[in-house]
Coordinates of C-alpha atoms in Angstrom, one line a residue:
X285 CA -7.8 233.8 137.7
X286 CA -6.9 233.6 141.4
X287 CA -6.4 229.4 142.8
X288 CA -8.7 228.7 145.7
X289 CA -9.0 225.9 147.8
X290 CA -11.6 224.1 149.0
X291 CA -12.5 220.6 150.6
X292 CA -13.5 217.7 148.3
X293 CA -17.1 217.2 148.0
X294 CA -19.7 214.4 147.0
X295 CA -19.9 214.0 143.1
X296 CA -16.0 214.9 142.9
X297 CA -14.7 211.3 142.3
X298 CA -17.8 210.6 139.9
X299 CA -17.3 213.8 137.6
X300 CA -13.7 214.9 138.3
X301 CA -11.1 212.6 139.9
X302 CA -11.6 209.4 138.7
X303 CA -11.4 210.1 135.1
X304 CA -8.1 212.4 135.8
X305 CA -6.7 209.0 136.9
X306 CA -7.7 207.9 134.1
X307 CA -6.3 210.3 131.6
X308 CA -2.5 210.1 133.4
X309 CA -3.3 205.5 133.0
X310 CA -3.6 204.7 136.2
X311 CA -6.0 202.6 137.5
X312 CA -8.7 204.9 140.1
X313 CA -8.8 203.6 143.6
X314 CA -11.9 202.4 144.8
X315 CA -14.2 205.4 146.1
X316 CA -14.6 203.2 149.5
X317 CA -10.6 202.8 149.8
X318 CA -10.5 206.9 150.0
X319 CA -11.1 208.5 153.1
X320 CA -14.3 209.5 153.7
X321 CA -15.8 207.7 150.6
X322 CA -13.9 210.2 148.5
X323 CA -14.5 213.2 150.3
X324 CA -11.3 213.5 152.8
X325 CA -8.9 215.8 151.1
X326 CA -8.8 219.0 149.4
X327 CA -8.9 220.1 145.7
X328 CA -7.2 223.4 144.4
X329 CA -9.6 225.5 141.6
X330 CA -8.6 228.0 139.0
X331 CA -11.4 229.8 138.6
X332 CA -14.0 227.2 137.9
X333 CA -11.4 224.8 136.5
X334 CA -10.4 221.5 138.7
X335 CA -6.6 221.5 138.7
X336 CA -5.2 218.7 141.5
X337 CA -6.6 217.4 144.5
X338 CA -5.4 214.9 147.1
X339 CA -6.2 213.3 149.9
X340 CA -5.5 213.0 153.9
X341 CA -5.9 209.6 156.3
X342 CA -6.2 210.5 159.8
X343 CA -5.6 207.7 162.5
X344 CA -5.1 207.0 165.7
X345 CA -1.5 207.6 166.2
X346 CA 0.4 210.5 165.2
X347 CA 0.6 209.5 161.7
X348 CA -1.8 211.4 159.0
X349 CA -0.9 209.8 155.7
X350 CA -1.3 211.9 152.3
X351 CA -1.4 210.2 149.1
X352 CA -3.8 210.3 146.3
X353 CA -2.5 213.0 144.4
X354 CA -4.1 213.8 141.2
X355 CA -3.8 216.2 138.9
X356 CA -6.2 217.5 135.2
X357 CA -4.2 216.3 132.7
X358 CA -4.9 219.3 130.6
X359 CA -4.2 221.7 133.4
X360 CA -0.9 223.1 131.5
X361 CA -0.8 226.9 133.1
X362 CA 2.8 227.8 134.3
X363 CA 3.5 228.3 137.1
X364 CA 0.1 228.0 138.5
X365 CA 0.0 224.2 137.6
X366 CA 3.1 223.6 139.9
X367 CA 2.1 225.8 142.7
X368 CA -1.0 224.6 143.0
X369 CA 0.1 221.0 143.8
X370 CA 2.7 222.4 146.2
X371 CA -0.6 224.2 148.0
X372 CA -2.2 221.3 148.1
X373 CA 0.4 219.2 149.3
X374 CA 1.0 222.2 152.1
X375 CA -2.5 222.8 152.9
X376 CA -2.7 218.8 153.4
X377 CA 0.1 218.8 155.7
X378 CA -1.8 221.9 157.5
X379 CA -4.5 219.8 158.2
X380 CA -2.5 217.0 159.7
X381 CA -1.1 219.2 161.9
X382 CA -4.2 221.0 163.1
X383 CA -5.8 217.7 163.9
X384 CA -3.2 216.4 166.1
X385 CA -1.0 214.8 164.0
X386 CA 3.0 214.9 164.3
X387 CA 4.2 213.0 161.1
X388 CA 3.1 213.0 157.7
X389 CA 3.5 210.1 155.5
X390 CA 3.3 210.0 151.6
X391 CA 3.9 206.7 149.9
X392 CA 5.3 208.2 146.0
X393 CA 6.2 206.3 143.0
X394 CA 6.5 209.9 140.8
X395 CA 9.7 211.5 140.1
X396 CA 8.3 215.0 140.1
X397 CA 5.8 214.7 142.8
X398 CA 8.6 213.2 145.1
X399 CA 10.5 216.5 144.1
X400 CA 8.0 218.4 145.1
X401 CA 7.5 216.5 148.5
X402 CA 11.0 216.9 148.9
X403 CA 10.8 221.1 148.8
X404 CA 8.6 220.9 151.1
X405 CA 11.0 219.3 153.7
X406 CA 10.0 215.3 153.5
X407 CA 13.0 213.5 153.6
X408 CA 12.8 209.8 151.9
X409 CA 12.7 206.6 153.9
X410 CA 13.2 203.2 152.8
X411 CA 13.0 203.0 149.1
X412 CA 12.3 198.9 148.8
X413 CA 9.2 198.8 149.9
X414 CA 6.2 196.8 147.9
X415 CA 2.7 198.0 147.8
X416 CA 0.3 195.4 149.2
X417 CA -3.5 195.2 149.1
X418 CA -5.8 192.9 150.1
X419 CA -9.6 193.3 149.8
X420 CA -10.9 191.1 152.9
X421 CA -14.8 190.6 152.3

């Protein structure tokens, strides 16, 4: 099968992502914290078959941030598996740049992932940093 990209729709987080969160034991984000109620990013196919998607916020300033990254679990095709995150990673990026952003930010906690982030010519920044979240209403 040939990968194809495409943008995240509605239904995705219901019958895709948040159970691929699931299956690697993390706990899913809140569809509202995602951009665009969990449709702002991008998810790479195989075919039919889901294989990783992610997610881009957009702001006022030059910053787009990227984060989110998920992959199926049960995705194990090589090398397709690892180039498909790379695509979406790029193709993420792509879209940062095309709507006027200048940096890219990714906030990573896995090993491989940062690798890949790395190869793609992210260079890390402070590594003591604490996550923080508040829910305010």
């Amino acid at each position: 099968m040939e990968l194809t990209i495409r943008p995240l729709i509605d239904g995705d987080y219901e019958t895709i992502l948040k159970q691929w969160w699931i299956d690697w034991g993390w706990e899913p984000p809140k569809k509202d914290f995602l951009p665009q109620e969990g449709t702002g990013g991008l998810m790479i196919m195989d075919g039919d078959t889901p294989v990783c998607a992610g997610f881009i916020y957009t702001s006022n300033s030059s910053v787009a941030w990227v984060d989110w990254i998920v992959s199926n679990k049960n995705y194990r095709k090589k090398p397709e598996r690892a180039n498909s995150i790379k695509w979406l990673i790029s193709s993420l990026e792509s879209l940062a740049k095309r709507t006027g952003h200048k940096y890219v930010y990714a906030l990573i906690k896995h090993k491989a992932l940062i690798g890949v982030y790395e190869s793609l010519g992210f260079t890390k920044g402070d590594a003591y940093t604490t996550e923080l979240i508040k829910t305010i209403n």
